[in-house]
Amino acid sequence: MDKQTTSRDGTRIAYERTGQGPAVVLVSGAMSTGATVAPLGAHLPDRFSVIVYDRRGRGGSGDTEPYAVAREVEDLAALIEAAGGEAWLYGISSGGALALEAAASGLPVRGVAVYEPPFADYGGGQPERAEYTARLGEALGQGRRGDAVELFLGLTGLAPEMIANARRSPMWADMEALAPTLAYDDAVMGDGLVPRERLASVTVPVLAVAGGASPEWLRRAAEAVAQAVPRGTYRTLRDQDHMVEPQVLAPVLAEFFGS
């Protein structure tokens, strides 16, 4: 990240900006940095000014305790100000929930696109939210970062043998480095349910997208988001899952941001 801005509480937020035109800020999800969404930015047309950033506590950005979701909204406010005072937002997974909260908080946002925010209204076998929060807090409080990552991967539905393989892989150290931010994403998700009352206050256009090959509960959650906002649209992408291909998603976003 070659640029920095300063959030309201003094936290440094690292970001990169490419292209010219209306600003689009890309918000990553759990266990990820700006580098995770950078390939999507590379597929967006040059007529947009694409901003990719490291959320607080990740990559090149700083962090300041105590954490609050409102601080991450302030981070986005600082980025939007640096971008010229107005921007479109895109968020994937829990980053989508954060982008929606930013719009609900009254930031100068032109519209919000989200991909599969993991609200668990329809989760079926999803672990109880309160149990996950408690176990995550215990693991992080005791410095057991690896256990925290393992707990999160289990929440996503990854099979135990795959988690065991991941723990033996070279990438595990990087995952453990991001482990404290799992509590941040957990806070962003609240009780895990679609925040319908909060979303009703979002007056800008919202595009909620899901993959046609994703679990039904993720598709239904995205559809519920589109229904909860006054100006919502729901789209599915054929053959895509939660690891959506940037070249498939980018044209859909470009159409929305260009509207």
XYZ file of C-alpha atoms in Angstrom:
259
model
C 0.000 0.000 0.000
C 1.593 3.285 -1.122
C -0.743 5.802 0.524
C -2.013 6.483 4.035
C -4.849 8.406 5.595
C -5.594 8.987 9.258
C -8.854 7.921 10.860
C -10.643 9.993 13.492
C -8.977 8.159 16.404
C -5.507 8.615 14.903
C -5.188 5.170 13.364
C -3.199 5.054 10.120
C -5.067 3.370 7.270
C -3.003 2.149 4.333
C -4.509 2.165 0.857
C -3.832 2.165 -2.878
C -5.730 4.068 -5.549
C -5.841 3.330 -9.262
C -7.818 4.680 -12.207
C -9.710 7.913 -12.727
C -13.355 8.771 -12.176
C -15.975 8.056 -9.492
C -14.384 6.542 -6.397
C -15.087 2.909 -5.498
C -13.838 1.603 -2.145
C -13.391 -2.183 -1.881
C -13.926 -3.642 1.612
C -12.444 -7.052 2.394
C -13.946 -9.693 4.661
C -12.591 -11.774 7.536
C -9.066 -13.188 7.442
C -8.142 -10.967 4.518
C -6.370 -7.740 3.607
C -6.631 -5.290 0.762
C -4.543 -7.667 -1.325
C -7.450 -10.119 -1.250
C -9.772 -7.780 -3.142
C -7.073 -6.167 -5.300
C -7.638 -8.639 -8.190
C -11.257 -7.479 -8.366
C -10.104 -3.880 -8.556
C -7.799 -4.789 -11.412
C -10.822 -6.032 -13.399
C -12.852 -2.865 -12.915
C -12.673 -0.356 -15.784
C -10.195 2.532 -15.595
C -13.126 4.969 -15.608
C -13.440 4.287 -11.870
C -10.998 5.383 -9.181
C -10.616 2.140 -7.246
C -9.442 2.272 -3.640
C -8.149 -0.905 -2.000
C -7.224 -0.654 1.673
C -6.094 -2.694 4.648
C -8.733 -2.646 7.335
C -7.416 -1.670 10.772
C -5.246 -4.309 12.407
C -4.259 -5.784 9.051
C -1.412 -5.406 6.585
C 0.015 -1.901 6.482
C -2.699 -0.289 8.612
C -2.414 0.490 12.290
C -4.771 -0.347 15.122
C -6.031 1.417 18.213
C -7.793 -0.098 21.214
C -10.529 -0.437 22.206
C -12.133 -1.714 19.023
C -15.608 -0.623 17.960
C -17.460 -1.068 14.684
C -17.909 2.703 14.635
C -14.121 3.072 14.347
C -14.135 1.037 11.130
C -16.917 3.247 9.808
C -14.687 6.225 10.618
C -11.877 4.523 8.674
C -14.158 4.434 5.641
C -15.100 8.059 6.225
C -11.408 9.009 6.096
C -10.907 7.055 2.878
C -13.964 8.644 1.272
C -12.711 12.094 2.250
C -9.326 11.290 0.718
C -11.136 10.147 -2.429
C -12.873 13.483 -2.860
C -15.795 13.334 -0.447
C -18.058 10.737 -2.053
C -17.700 7.095 -3.085
C -19.371 3.836 -4.005
C -18.726 0.940 -1.631
C -18.287 -2.758 -2.348
C -17.897 -5.311 0.413
C -17.494 -9.065 0.354
C -18.704 -11.348 3.142
C -18.448 -9.546 6.514
C -16.941 -6.619 4.619
C -20.358 -6.289 3.013
C -21.961 -5.962 6.428
C -19.446 -3.212 7.249
C -20.185 -1.377 3.985
C -23.908 -1.481 4.724
C -23.327 -0.162 8.242
C -21.273 2.690 6.795
C -24.177 3.648 4.534
C -26.645 3.367 7.420
C -24.362 5.635 9.469
C -24.835 8.430 6.952
C -21.473 8.436 5.211
C -21.459 10.202 1.790
C -21.970 6.974 -0.137
C -23.469 6.879 -3.640
C -24.441 3.220 -3.405
C -23.384 -0.101 -1.900
C -22.737 -3.455 -3.550
C -22.267 -6.536 -1.376
C -21.352 -10.119 -2.136
C -22.769 -12.767 0.200
C -22.796 -11.002 3.584
C -22.990 -14.082 5.865
C -26.101 -13.291 7.856
C -27.280 -16.590 9.290
C -31.071 -16.220 9.363
C -31.206 -19.286 7.145
C -28.023 -21.002 8.262
C -29.479 -24.298 9.392
C -26.402 -26.049 10.769
C -24.479 -22.869 11.538
C -23.012 -22.829 15.070
C -24.880 -20.713 17.561
C -23.641 -17.150 17.254
C -23.256 -16.546 20.969
C -21.227 -19.751 21.386
C -18.880 -18.788 18.563
C -18.389 -15.304 20.015
C -17.642 -16.690 23.470
C -15.199 -19.323 22.247
C -13.463 -16.841 19.939
C -13.060 -14.340 22.758
C -11.659 -17.036 25.042
C -9.126 -18.224 22.470
C -7.925 -14.718 21.653
C -7.881 -13.702 25.302
C -5.561 -16.621 26.045
C -3.321 -15.878 23.082
C -4.361 -19.043 21.242
C -4.409 -17.484 17.813
C -4.216 -20.794 15.982
C -7.266 -22.066 17.821
C -9.122 -18.859 16.947
C -8.356 -19.358 13.251
C -9.403 -22.985 13.487
C -12.676 -21.957 15.128
C -13.390 -19.491 12.328
C -12.575 -21.990 9.598
C -14.959 -24.419 11.251
C -17.640 -21.730 11.235
C -17.224 -21.381 7.473
C -17.921 -25.094 7.060
C -14.389 -26.228 6.243
C -13.924 -29.918 6.960
C -11.674 -30.891 9.929
C -9.122 -32.618 7.706
C -8.836 -29.513 5.539
C -8.340 -27.353 8.627
C -5.615 -29.729 9.796
C -3.907 -29.443 6.413
C -4.159 -25.665 6.541
C -2.548 -25.647 9.977
C 0.482 -27.436 8.519
C 0.737 -25.103 5.510
C 3.126 -22.141 5.085
C 0.143 -19.746 5.037
C -0.824 -20.576 8.628
C 1.531 -17.984 10.142
C -0.107 -15.240 8.080
C -3.535 -16.442 9.181
C -2.499 -16.368 12.834
C -1.247 -12.803 12.361
C -4.763 -11.790 11.322
C -6.482 -13.779 14.078
C -7.170 -10.811 16.421
C -9.235 -9.171 13.681
C -11.646 -12.116 13.740
C -13.185 -10.422 16.776
C -13.647 -7.285 14.665
C -15.579 -9.134 11.981
C -17.599 -10.912 14.640
C -18.587 -7.507 16.034
C -19.469 -6.241 12.547
C -21.846 -9.185 12.115
C -23.669 -8.411 15.365
C -26.058 -11.200 16.321
C -25.630 -12.720 12.872
C -29.147 -11.928 11.700
C -30.082 -9.630 8.825
C -30.325 -6.182 10.506
C -33.589 -5.297 8.798
C -34.421 -2.262 10.909
C -30.955 -0.804 10.400
C -31.001 -1.546 6.667
C -34.339 0.207 6.286
C -32.495 3.490 6.911
C -30.147 2.990 3.932
C -31.513 5.334 1.274
C -28.888 4.787 -1.447
C -29.119 1.996 -4.045
C -27.927 -1.411 -2.831
C -26.935 -4.351 -5.008
C -26.791 -7.685 -3.184
C -25.103 -10.483 -5.125
C -24.738 -14.195 -4.413
C -23.246 -17.143 -6.245
C -25.566 -19.663 -7.815
C -23.324 -22.470 -6.542
C -23.187 -21.107 -2.971
C -25.185 -22.620 -0.100
C -28.852 -21.684 -0.134
C -28.613 -19.812 3.165
C -26.065 -17.382 1.703
C -28.253 -16.753 -1.334
C -31.305 -16.184 0.833
C -29.379 -13.853 3.132
C -28.277 -11.713 0.180
C -31.831 -11.636 -1.109
C -33.067 -10.594 2.347
C -30.606 -7.688 2.346
C -31.970 -6.493 -1.006
C -35.507 -6.721 0.348
C -34.693 -4.893 3.584
C -33.354 -1.715 1.970
C -35.688 0.720 0.195
C -33.733 0.605 -3.090
C -32.364 -2.926 -3.243
C -31.608 -5.259 -6.148
C -30.661 -8.938 -5.894
C -28.523 -10.794 -8.428
C -27.130 -14.308 -8.642
C -24.016 -15.263 -10.578
C -24.262 -18.629 -12.262
C -21.715 -21.264 -11.175
C -20.063 -18.929 -8.639
C -19.574 -19.666 -4.940
C -18.231 -17.647 -1.995
C -14.812 -17.479 -3.687
C -16.250 -15.485 -6.582
C -14.094 -15.015 -9.661
C -13.148 -11.338 -10.101
C -13.615 -11.382 -13.868
C -17.192 -12.605 -13.421
C -18.176 -10.148 -10.690
C -16.453 -7.029 -12.055
C -18.817 -6.383 -15.025
C -21.837 -6.616 -12.720
C -20.293 -4.101 -10.331
C -19.212 -1.789 -13.157
C -22.787 -1.689 -14.446
C -24.080 -0.840 -10.956
C -21.439 1.803 -10.235
C -22.027 3.371 -13.639
C -25.755 3.726 -13.107
